[in-house]
PDB file of N, CA and C and ligand atoms in Angstrom:
ATOM      1  N   MET X   1      -2.324   5.032   0.341  1.00  0.00           N
ATOM      2  CA  MET X   1      -1.695   4.313   1.443  1.00  0.00           C
ATOM      3  C   MET X   1      -0.816   5.216   2.292  1.00  0.00           C
ATOM      4  N   THR X   2      -0.252   6.206   1.644  1.00  0.00           N
ATOM      5  CA  THR X   2       0.625   7.129   2.359  1.00  0.00           C
ATOM      6  C   THR X   2       0.880   8.356   1.485  1.00  0.00           C
ATOM      7  N   ARG X   3       1.170   9.458   2.146  1.00  0.00           N
ATOM      8  CA  ARG X   3       1.594  10.653   1.416  1.00  0.00           C
ATOM      9  C   ARG X   3       3.119  10.718   1.350  1.00  0.00           C
ATOM     10  N   ASN X   4       3.745   9.770   2.029  1.00  0.00           N
ATOM     11  CA  ASN X   4       5.198   9.713   2.066  1.00  0.00           C
ATOM     12  C   ASN X   4       5.731   9.218   0.719  1.00  0.00           C
ATOM     13  N   CYS X   5       6.754   9.855   0.195  1.00  0.00           N
ATOM     14  CA  CYS X   5       7.356   9.424  -1.055  1.00  0.00           C
ATOM     15  C   CYS X   5       8.836   9.772  -1.052  1.00  0.00           C
ATOM     16  N   ASN X   6       9.636   8.920  -1.685  1.00  0.00           N
ATOM     17  CA  ASN X   6      11.072   9.181  -1.788  1.00  0.00           C
ATOM     18  C   ASN X   6      11.385  10.145  -2.928  1.00  0.00           C
ATOM     19  N   LEU X   7      10.369  10.517  -3.696  1.00  0.00           N
ATOM     20  CA  LEU X   7      10.515  11.549  -4.719  1.00  0.00           C
ATOM     21  C   LEU X   7       9.618  12.728  -4.352  1.00  0.00           C
ATOM     22  N   SER X   8       9.723  13.788  -5.110  1.00  0.00           N
ATOM     23  CA  SER X   8       8.879  14.957  -4.860  1.00  0.00           C
ATOM     24  C   SER X   8       8.584  15.621  -6.204  1.00  0.00           C
ATOM     25  N   CYS X   9       7.809  14.931  -7.014  1.00  0.00           N
ATOM     26  CA  CYS X   9       7.557  15.381  -8.384  1.00  0.00           C
ATOM     27  C   CYS X   9       6.651  16.622  -8.405  1.00  0.00           C
ATOM     28  N   VAL X  10       6.968  17.565  -9.277  1.00  0.00           N
ATOM     29  CA  VAL X  10       6.169  18.797  -9.339  1.00  0.00           C
ATOM     30  C   VAL X  10       4.749  18.528  -9.825  1.00  0.00           C
ATOM     31  N   HIS X  11       4.566  17.434 -10.580  1.00  0.00           N
ATOM     32  CA  HIS X  11       3.248  17.130 -11.127  1.00  0.00           C
ATOM     33  C   HIS X  11       2.415  16.244 -10.210  1.00  0.00           C
ATOM     34  N   CYS X  12       2.907  15.939  -9.025  1.00  0.00           N
ATOM     35  CA  CYS X  12       2.255  14.939  -8.165  1.00  0.00           C
ATOM     36  C   CYS X  12       0.839  15.368  -7.780  1.00  0.00           C
ATOM     37  N   ARG X  13      -0.128  14.528  -8.097  1.00  0.00           N
ATOM     38  CA  ARG X  13      -1.517  14.829  -7.743  1.00  0.00           C
ATOM     39  C   ARG X  13      -1.764  14.661  -6.250  1.00  0.00           C
ATOM     40  N   ALA X  14      -0.877  13.962  -5.569  1.00  0.00           N
ATOM     41  CA  ALA X  14      -1.044  13.721  -4.137  1.00  0.00           C
ATOM     42  C   ALA X  14      -0.203  14.676  -3.284  1.00  0.00           C
ATOM     43  N   ALA X  15       0.531  15.568  -3.929  1.00  0.00           N
ATOM     44  CA  ALA X  15       1.449  16.454  -3.205  1.00  0.00           C
ATOM     45  C   ALA X  15       2.323  15.636  -2.249  1.00  0.00           C
ATOM     46  N   ALA X  16       2.748  14.457  -2.724  1.00  0.00           N
ATOM     47  CA  ALA X  16       3.539  13.559  -1.892  1.00  0.00           C
ATOM     48  C   ALA X  16       4.968  14.075  -1.762  1.00  0.00           C
ATOM     49  N   GLN X  17       5.561  13.789  -0.626  1.00  0.00           N
ATOM     50  CA  GLN X  17       6.952  14.124  -0.376  1.00  0.00           C
ATOM     51  C   GLN X  17       7.406  13.353   0.844  1.00  0.00           C
ATOM     52  N   ARG X  18       8.693  13.454   1.119  1.00  0.00           N
ATOM     53  CA  ARG X  18       9.228  12.725   2.262  1.00  0.00           C
ATOM     54  C   ARG X  18       8.479  13.107   3.529  1.00  0.00           C
ATOM     55  N   GLY X  19       8.128  12.087   4.293  1.00  0.00           N
ATOM     56  CA  GLY X  19       7.401  12.288   5.540  1.00  0.00           C
ATOM     57  C   GLY X  19       8.336  12.147   6.720  1.00  0.00           C
ATOM     58  N   PRO X  20       7.876  11.667   7.820  1.00  0.00           N
ATOM     59  CA  PRO X  20       6.551  11.069   7.968  1.00  0.00           C
ATOM     60  C   PRO X  20       5.434  12.115   8.029  1.00  0.00           C
ATOM     61  N   HIS X  21       4.246  11.672   7.648  1.00  0.00           N
ATOM     62  CA  HIS X  21       3.064  12.509   7.697  1.00  0.00           C
ATOM     63  C   HIS X  21       2.125  11.961   8.761  1.00  0.00           C
ATOM     64  N   GLY X  22       1.593  12.829   9.563  1.00  0.00           N
ATOM     65  CA  GLY X  22       0.663  12.396  10.603  1.00  0.00           C
ATOM     66  C   GLY X  22      -0.701  12.077  10.029  1.00  0.00           C
ATOM     67  N   GLY X  23      -1.464  11.321  10.792  1.00  0.00           N
ATOM     68  CA  GLY X  23      -2.857  11.066  10.444  1.00  0.00           C
ATOM     69  C   GLY X  23      -3.082  10.016   9.382  1.00  0.00           C
ATOM     70  N   GLU X  24      -2.038   9.255   9.045  1.00  0.00           N
ATOM     71  CA  GLU X  24      -2.247   8.211   8.043  1.00  0.00           C
ATOM     72  C   GLU X  24      -2.899   6.996   8.684  1.00  0.00           C
ATOM     73  N   LEU X  25      -3.573   6.196   7.886  1.00  0.00           N
ATOM     74  CA  LEU X  25      -4.319   5.057   8.405  1.00  0.00           C
ATOM     75  C   LEU X  25      -3.379   4.020   9.011  1.00  0.00           C
ATOM     76  N   SER X  26      -3.780   3.509  10.171  1.00  0.00           N
ATOM     77  CA  SER X  26      -3.022   2.437  10.812  1.00  0.00           C
ATOM     78  C   SER X  26      -3.236   1.139  10.037  1.00  0.00           C
ATOM     79  N   THR X  27      -2.400   0.164  10.333  1.00  0.00           N
ATOM     80  CA  THR X  27      -2.568  -1.146   9.697  1.00  0.00           C
ATOM     81  C   THR X  27      -3.961  -1.691   9.969  1.00  0.00           C
ATOM     82  N   ASP X  28      -4.376  -1.652  11.214  1.00  0.00           N
ATOM     83  CA  ASP X  28      -5.677  -2.218  11.574  1.00  0.00           C
ATOM     84  C   ASP X  28      -6.810  -1.502  10.841  1.00  0.00           C
ATOM     85  N   THR X  29      -6.711  -0.190  10.724  1.00  0.00           N
ATOM     86  CA  THR X  29      -7.753   0.557  10.010  1.00  0.00           C
ATOM     87  C   THR X  29      -7.772   0.173   8.533  1.00  0.00           C
ATOM     88  N   CYS X  30      -6.604  -0.027   7.941  1.00  0.00           N
ATOM     89  CA  CYS X  30      -6.556  -0.470   6.537  1.00  0.00           C
ATOM     90  C   CYS X  30      -7.230  -1.823   6.374  1.00  0.00           C
ATOM     91  N   LEU X  31      -6.975  -2.743   7.295  1.00  0.00           N
ATOM     92  CA  LEU X  31      -7.574  -4.079   7.198  1.00  0.00           C
ATOM     93  C   LEU X  31      -9.087  -4.008   7.373  1.00  0.00           C
ATOM     94  N   ARG X  32      -9.540  -3.187   8.302  1.00  0.00           N
ATOM     95  CA  ARG X  32     -10.996  -3.041   8.506  1.00  0.00           C
ATOM     96  C   ARG X  32     -11.642  -2.400   7.270  1.00  0.00           C
ATOM     97  N   LEU X  33     -10.945  -1.476   6.651  1.00  0.00           N
ATOM     98  CA  LEU X  33     -11.468  -0.849   5.427  1.00  0.00           C
ATOM     99  C   LEU X  33     -11.614  -1.893   4.319  1.00  0.00           C
ATOM    100  N   LEU X  34     -10.632  -2.793   4.212  1.00  0.00           N
ATOM    101  CA  LEU X  34     -10.743  -3.864   3.217  1.00  0.00           C
ATOM    102  C   LEU X  34     -11.926  -4.777   3.535  1.00  0.00           C
ATOM    103  N   ASP X  35     -12.149  -5.032   4.813  1.00  0.00           N
ATOM    104  CA  ASP X  35     -13.327  -5.825   5.208  1.00  0.00           C
ATOM    105  C   ASP X  35     -14.608  -5.148   4.717  1.00  0.00           C
ATOM    106  N   GLU X  36     -14.693  -3.840   4.919  1.00  0.00           N
ATOM    107  CA  GLU X  36     -15.897  -3.102   4.516  1.00  0.00           C
ATOM    108  C   GLU X  36     -16.051  -3.079   2.999  1.00  0.00           C
ATOM    109  N   ILE X  37     -14.940  -2.897   2.296  1.00  0.00           N
ATOM    110  CA  ILE X  37     -14.996  -2.915   0.821  1.00  0.00           C
ATOM    111  C   ILE X  37     -15.500  -4.273   0.345  1.00  0.00           C
ATOM    112  N   ARG X  38     -14.998  -5.329   0.952  1.00  0.00           N
ATOM    113  CA  ARG X  38     -15.377  -6.692   0.525  1.00  0.00           C
ATOM    114  C   ARG X  38     -16.850  -6.973   0.793  1.00  0.00           C
ATOM    115  N   ARG X  39     -17.392  -6.367   1.839  1.00  0.00           N
ATOM    116  CA  ARG X  39     -18.805  -6.582   2.152  1.00  0.00           C
ATOM    117  C   ARG X  39     -19.727  -6.006   1.077  1.00  0.00           C
ATOM    118  N   VAL X  40     -19.262  -4.974   0.375  1.00  0.00           N
ATOM    119  CA  VAL X  40     -20.135  -4.340  -0.623  1.00  0.00           C
ATOM    120  C   VAL X  40     -19.776  -4.703  -2.061  1.00  0.00           C
ATOM    121  N   GLY X  41     -18.642  -5.399  -2.267  1.00  0.00           N
ATOM    122  CA  GLY X  41     -18.318  -5.758  -3.638  1.00  0.00           C
ATOM    123  C   GLY X  41     -16.965  -6.401  -3.768  1.00  0.00           C
ATOM    124  N   GLU X  42     -16.528  -6.551  -5.006  1.00  0.00           N
ATOM    125  CA  GLU X  42     -15.236  -7.165  -5.320  1.00  0.00           C
ATOM    126  C   GLU X  42     -14.461  -6.282  -6.289  1.00  0.00           C
ATOM    127  N   PRO X  43     -14.218  -5.034  -5.924  1.00  0.00           N
ATOM    128  CA  PRO X  43     -13.503  -4.158  -6.850  1.00  0.00           C
ATOM    129  C   PRO X  43     -12.015  -4.477  -6.896  1.00  0.00           C
ATOM    130  N   ILE X  44     -11.348  -3.953  -7.899  1.00  0.00           N
ATOM    131  CA  ILE X  44      -9.891  -3.951  -7.903  1.00  0.00           C
ATOM    132  C   ILE X  44      -9.458  -2.866  -6.926  1.00  0.00           C
ATOM    133  N   VAL X  45      -8.567  -3.202  -6.013  1.00  0.00           N
ATOM    134  CA  VAL X  45      -8.082  -2.244  -5.010  1.00  0.00           C
ATOM    135  C   VAL X  45      -6.661  -1.849  -5.393  1.00  0.00           C
ATOM    136  N   ILE X  46      -6.451  -0.577  -5.663  1.00  0.00           N
ATOM    137  CA  ILE X  46      -5.137  -0.086  -6.080  1.00  0.00           C
ATOM    138  C   ILE X  46      -4.448   0.580  -4.893  1.00  0.00           C
ATOM    139  N   LEU X  47      -3.320   0.015  -4.501  1.00  0.00           N
ATOM    140  CA  LEU X  47      -2.530   0.566  -3.396  1.00  0.00           C
ATOM    141  C   LEU X  47      -1.566   1.590  -3.984  1.00  0.00           C
ATOM    142  N   THR X  48      -1.813   2.853  -3.683  1.00  0.00           N
ATOM    143  CA  THR X  48      -0.994   3.908  -4.263  1.00  0.00           C
ATOM    144  C   THR X  48      -0.629   4.907  -3.183  1.00  0.00           C
ATOM    145  N   GLY X  49      -0.098   6.032  -3.565  1.00  0.00           N
ATOM    146  CA  GLY X  49       0.320   7.008  -2.563  1.00  0.00           C
ATOM    147  C   GLY X  49       0.455   8.371  -3.210  1.00  0.00           C
ATOM    148  N   GLY X  50       1.583   8.964  -2.894  1.00  0.00           N
ATOM    149  CA  GLY X  50       2.833   8.562  -2.303  1.00  0.00           C
ATOM    150  C   GLY X  50       3.376   7.222  -2.828  1.00  0.00           C
ATOM    151  N   GLU X  51       4.384   6.793  -2.143  1.00  0.00           N
ATOM    152  CA  GLU X  51       5.057   5.551  -2.507  1.00  0.00           C
ATOM    153  C   GLU X  51       4.599   4.449  -1.553  1.00  0.00           C
ATOM    154  N   PRO X  52       3.751   3.532  -2.034  1.00  0.00           N
ATOM    155  CA  PRO X  52       3.212   2.515  -1.135  1.00  0.00           C
ATOM    156  C   PRO X  52       4.278   1.608  -0.529  1.00  0.00           C
ATOM    157  N   LEU X  53       5.404   1.415  -1.224  1.00  0.00           N
ATOM    158  CA  LEU X  53       6.441   0.528  -0.690  1.00  0.00           C
ATOM    159  C   LEU X  53       7.153   1.117   0.527  1.00  0.00           C
ATOM    160  N   LEU X  54       6.896   2.357   0.856  1.00  0.00           N
ATOM    161  CA  LEU X  54       7.495   2.932   2.063  1.00  0.00           C
ATOM    162  C   LEU X  54       6.727   2.536   3.324  1.00  0.00           C
ATOM    163  N   ARG X  55       5.575   1.900   3.154  1.00  0.00           N
ATOM    164  CA  ARG X  55       4.858   1.362   4.319  1.00  0.00           C
ATOM    165  C   ARG X  55       5.389  -0.027   4.613  1.00  0.00           C
ATOM    166  N   ASP X  56       5.832  -0.249   5.841  1.00  0.00           N
ATOM    167  CA  ASP X  56       6.346  -1.567   6.225  1.00  0.00           C
ATOM    168  C   ASP X  56       5.270  -2.644   6.170  1.00  0.00           C
ATOM    169  N   ASP X  57       4.017  -2.227   6.267  1.00  0.00           N
ATOM    170  CA  ASP X  57       2.928  -3.199   6.306  1.00  0.00           C
ATOM    171  C   ASP X  57       2.254  -3.396   4.948  1.00  0.00           C
ATOM    172  N   ILE X  58       2.856  -2.893   3.876  1.00  0.00           N
ATOM    173  CA  ILE X  58       2.162  -2.900   2.586  1.00  0.00           C
ATOM    174  C   ILE X  58       1.882  -4.321   2.086  1.00  0.00           C
ATOM    175  N   PHE X  59       2.801  -5.242   2.284  1.00  0.00           N
ATOM    176  CA  PHE X  59       2.559  -6.607   1.801  1.00  0.00           C
ATOM    177  C   PHE X  59       1.560  -7.344   2.690  1.00  0.00           C
ATOM    178  N   LEU X  60       1.575  -7.016   3.959  1.00  0.00           N
ATOM    179  CA  LEU X  60       0.563  -7.590   4.864  1.00  0.00           C
ATOM    180  C   LEU X  60      -0.829  -7.150   4.411  1.00  0.00           C
ATOM    181  N   ILE X  61      -0.977  -5.857   4.117  1.00  0.00           N
ATOM    182  CA  ILE X  61      -2.269  -5.317   3.672  1.00  0.00           C
ATOM    183  C   ILE X  61      -2.667  -5.934   2.329  1.00  0.00           C
ATOM    184  N   ALA X  62      -1.712  -6.026   1.413  1.00  0.00           N
ATOM    185  CA  ALA X  62      -2.009  -6.601   0.097  1.00  0.00           C
ATOM    186  C   ALA X  62      -2.433  -8.062   0.226  1.00  0.00           C
ATOM    187  N   ARG X  63      -1.720  -8.806   1.043  1.00  0.00           N
ATOM    188  CA  ARG X  63      -2.060 -10.222   1.221  1.00  0.00           C
ATOM    189  C   ARG X  63      -3.426 -10.383   1.882  1.00  0.00           C
ATOM    190  N   TYR X  64      -3.710  -9.541   2.833  1.00  0.00           N
ATOM    191  CA  TYR X  64      -5.006  -9.611   3.516  1.00  0.00           C
ATOM    192  C   TYR X  64      -6.138  -9.407   2.513  1.00  0.00           C
ATOM    193  N   GLY X  65      -5.995  -8.412   1.669  1.00  0.00           N
ATOM    194  CA  GLY X  65      -7.028  -8.159   0.663  1.00  0.00           C
ATOM    195  C   GLY X  65      -7.168  -9.317  -0.303  1.00  0.00           C
ATOM    196  N   THR X  66      -6.039  -9.885  -0.711  1.00  0.00           N
ATOM    197  CA  THR X  66      -6.075 -11.038  -1.616  1.00  0.00           C
ATOM    198  C   THR X  66      -6.804 -12.205  -0.961  1.00  0.00           C
ATOM    199  N   GLU X  67      -6.497 -12.451   0.301  1.00  0.00           N
ATOM    200  CA  GLU X  67      -7.153 -13.556   1.014  1.00  0.00           C
ATOM    201  C   GLU X  67      -8.643 -13.312   1.196  1.00  0.00           C
ATOM    202  N   LYS X  68      -9.049 -12.051   1.171  1.00  0.00           N
ATOM    203  CA  LYS X  68     -10.475 -11.711   1.259  1.00  0.00           C
ATOM    204  C   LYS X  68     -11.182 -11.836  -0.089  1.00  0.00           C
ATOM    205  N   GLY X  69     -10.403 -12.092  -1.149  1.00  0.00           N
ATOM    206  CA  GLY X  69     -11.009 -12.241  -2.464  1.00  0.00           C
ATOM    207  C   GLY X  69     -10.971 -10.991  -3.313  1.00  0.00           C
ATOM    208  N   LEU X  70     -10.258  -9.983  -2.841  1.00  0.00           N
ATOM    209  CA  LEU X  70     -10.130  -8.752  -3.618  1.00  0.00           C
ATOM    210  C   LEU X  70      -8.932  -8.861  -4.562  1.00  0.00           C
ATOM    211  N   ARG X  71      -9.020  -8.192  -5.694  1.00  0.00           N
ATOM    212  CA  ARG X  71      -7.875  -8.150  -6.608  1.00  0.00           C
ATOM    213  C   ARG X  71      -7.038  -6.948  -6.217  1.00  0.00           C
ATOM    214  N   MET X  72      -5.896  -7.221  -5.605  1.00  0.00           N
ATOM    215  CA  MET X  72      -5.036  -6.168  -5.077  1.00  0.00           C
ATOM    216  C   MET X  72      -3.929  -5.843  -6.085  1.00  0.00           C
ATOM    217  N   VAL X  73      -3.778  -4.591  -6.404  1.00  0.00           N
ATOM    218  CA  VAL X  73      -2.695  -4.152  -7.273  1.00  0.00           C
ATOM    219  C   VAL X  73      -1.982  -2.979  -6.610  1.00  0.00           C
ATOM    220  N   MET X  74      -0.778  -2.700  -7.051  1.00  0.00           N
ATOM    221  CA  MET X  74       0.018  -1.654  -6.431  1.00  0.00           C
ATOM    222  C   MET X  74       0.594  -0.734  -7.495  1.00  0.00           C
ATOM    223  N   ALA X  75       0.730   0.541  -7.155  1.00  0.00           N
ATOM    224  CA  ALA X  75       1.280   1.520  -8.085  1.00  0.00           C
ATOM    225  C   ALA X  75       2.508   2.196  -7.465  1.00  0.00           C
ATOM    226  N   PRO X  76       3.635   1.464  -7.392  1.00  0.00           N
ATOM    227  CA  PRO X  76       4.866   2.084  -6.883  1.00  0.00           C
ATOM    228  C   PRO X  76       5.506   2.956  -7.958  1.00  0.00           C
ATOM    229  N   ASN X  77       6.426   3.805  -7.551  1.00  0.00           N
ATOM    230  CA  ASN X  77       7.086   4.650  -8.561  1.00  0.00           C
ATOM    231  C   ASN X  77       8.261   3.934  -9.226  1.00  0.00           C
ATOM    232  N   GLY X  78       8.593   2.747  -8.740  1.00  0.00           N
ATOM    233  CA  GLY X  78       9.597   1.918  -9.398  1.00  0.00           C
ATOM    234  C   GLY X  78      10.996   2.050  -8.835  1.00  0.00           C
ATOM    235  N   THR X  79      11.274   3.105  -8.103  1.00  0.00           N
ATOM    236  CA  THR X  79      12.644   3.326  -7.642  1.00  0.00           C
ATOM    237  C   THR X  79      13.064   2.359  -6.540  1.00  0.00           C
ATOM    238  N   LEU X  80      12.108   1.732  -5.872  1.00  0.00           N
ATOM    239  CA  LEU X  80      12.434   0.839  -4.757  1.00  0.00           C
ATOM    240  C   LEU X  80      12.323  -0.628  -5.128  1.00  0.00           C
ATOM    241  N   LEU X  81      12.038  -0.904  -6.393  1.00  0.00           N
ATOM    242  CA  LEU X  81      11.932  -2.287  -6.832  1.00  0.00           C
ATOM    243  C   LEU X  81      13.323  -2.902  -6.937  1.00  0.00           C
ATOM    244  N   THR X  82      13.414  -4.159  -6.525  1.00  0.00           N
ATOM    245  CA  THR X  82      14.677  -4.886  -6.589  1.00  0.00           C
ATOM    246  C   THR X  82      14.443  -6.235  -7.260  1.00  0.00           C
ATOM    247  N   GLU X  83      15.532  -6.885  -7.622  1.00  0.00           N
ATOM    248  CA  GLU X  83      15.429  -8.210  -8.224  1.00  0.00           C
ATOM    249  C   GLU X  83      14.837  -9.207  -7.243  1.00  0.00           C
ATOM    250  N   GLU X  84      15.205  -9.065  -5.965  1.00  0.00           N
ATOM    251  CA  GLU X  84      14.779 -10.000  -4.924  1.00  0.00           C
ATOM    252  C   GLU X  84      13.672  -9.366  -4.102  1.00  0.00           C
ATOM    253  N   PRO X  85      12.720 -10.187  -3.602  1.00  0.00           N
ATOM    254  CA  PRO X  85      11.694  -9.644  -2.711  1.00  0.00           C
ATOM    255  C   PRO X  85      12.331  -9.130  -1.439  1.00  0.00           C
ATOM    256  N   ARG X  86      11.783  -8.044  -0.904  1.00  0.00           N
ATOM    257  CA  ARG X  86      12.333  -7.549   0.350  1.00  0.00           C
ATOM    258  C   ARG X  86      11.651  -8.283   1.496  1.00  0.00           C
ATOM    259  N   ALA X  87      12.392  -8.428   2.563  1.00  0.00           N
ATOM    260  CA  ALA X  87      11.863  -9.128   3.731  1.00  0.00           C
ATOM    261  C   ALA X  87      10.902  -8.239   4.483  1.00  0.00           C
ATOM    262  N   THR X  88       9.728  -8.766   4.773  1.00  0.00           N
ATOM    263  CA  THR X  88       8.770  -8.067   5.634  1.00  0.00           C
ATOM    264  C   THR X  88       8.235  -9.098   6.611  1.00  0.00           C
ATOM    265  N   PRO X  89       7.583  -8.671   7.671  1.00  0.00           N
ATOM    266  CA  PRO X  89       7.072  -9.647   8.654  1.00  0.00           C
ATOM    267  C   PRO X  89       6.166 -10.702   8.036  1.00  0.00           C
ATOM    268  N   CYS X  90       5.471 -10.373   6.949  1.00  0.00           N
ATOM    269  CA  CYS X  90       4.540 -11.363   6.389  1.00  0.00           C
ATOM    270  C   CYS X  90       5.056 -11.934   5.079  1.00  0.00           C
ATOM    271  N   MET X  91       6.215 -11.534   4.638  1.00  0.00           N
ATOM    272  CA  MET X  91       6.714 -11.997   3.358  1.00  0.00           C
ATOM    273  C   MET X  91       8.212 -12.222   3.455  1.00  0.00           C
ATOM    274  N   PRO X  92       8.640 -13.400   3.905  1.00  0.00           N
ATOM    275  CA  PRO X  92      10.075 -13.650   4.032  1.00  0.00           C
ATOM    276  C   PRO X  92      10.769 -13.596   2.680  1.00  0.00           C
ATOM    277  N   ALA X  93      12.005 -13.121   2.704  1.00  0.00           N
ATOM    278  CA  ALA X  93      12.781 -13.014   1.458  1.00  0.00           C
ATOM    279  C   ALA X  93      13.180 -14.373   0.957  1.00  0.00           C
TER     280      ALA X  93
HETATM  281  S1  LIG M 101       3.710   9.732  -5.611  1.00  0.00           S
HETATM  282 FE1  LIG M 101       4.468   9.515  -7.713  1.00  0.00          FE
HETATM  283  S2  LIG M 101       4.132  11.515  -8.666  1.00  0.00           S
HETATM  284 FE2  LIG M 101       3.963  11.796  -6.425  1.00  0.00          FE
HETATM  285  S3  LIG M 101       6.028  12.430  -5.752  1.00  0.00           S
HETATM  286 FE3  LIG M 101       5.890  10.193  -5.560  1.00  0.00          FE
HETATM  287  S4  LIG M 101       6.705   9.372  -7.500  1.00  0.00           S
HETATM  288 FE4  LIG M 101       6.217  11.537  -7.822  1.00  0.00          FE
END
């Protein structure tokens, strides 16, 4: 979902670090990609990075995939998790 990350682990397979990084997929491109994935199957879609929670549109993308019938899961690093849901345009707190 992004190469941007709030950590910079030496073992990172994605060479993730604080961005922003150019050339990342737009929201619309992510949604179209989910459309294409759904046309060929029903895989589990893992939203990872980098830190996926650094994308403002991550819950919109996750919800879109769920509504398409895909099983959406996320692999955050845990540092941005809170007791309460964070407010996003598609997910009110
Ligand atoms: S994506 Fe994971 S492994 Fe890579 S820098 Fe971030 S927290 Fe570390």
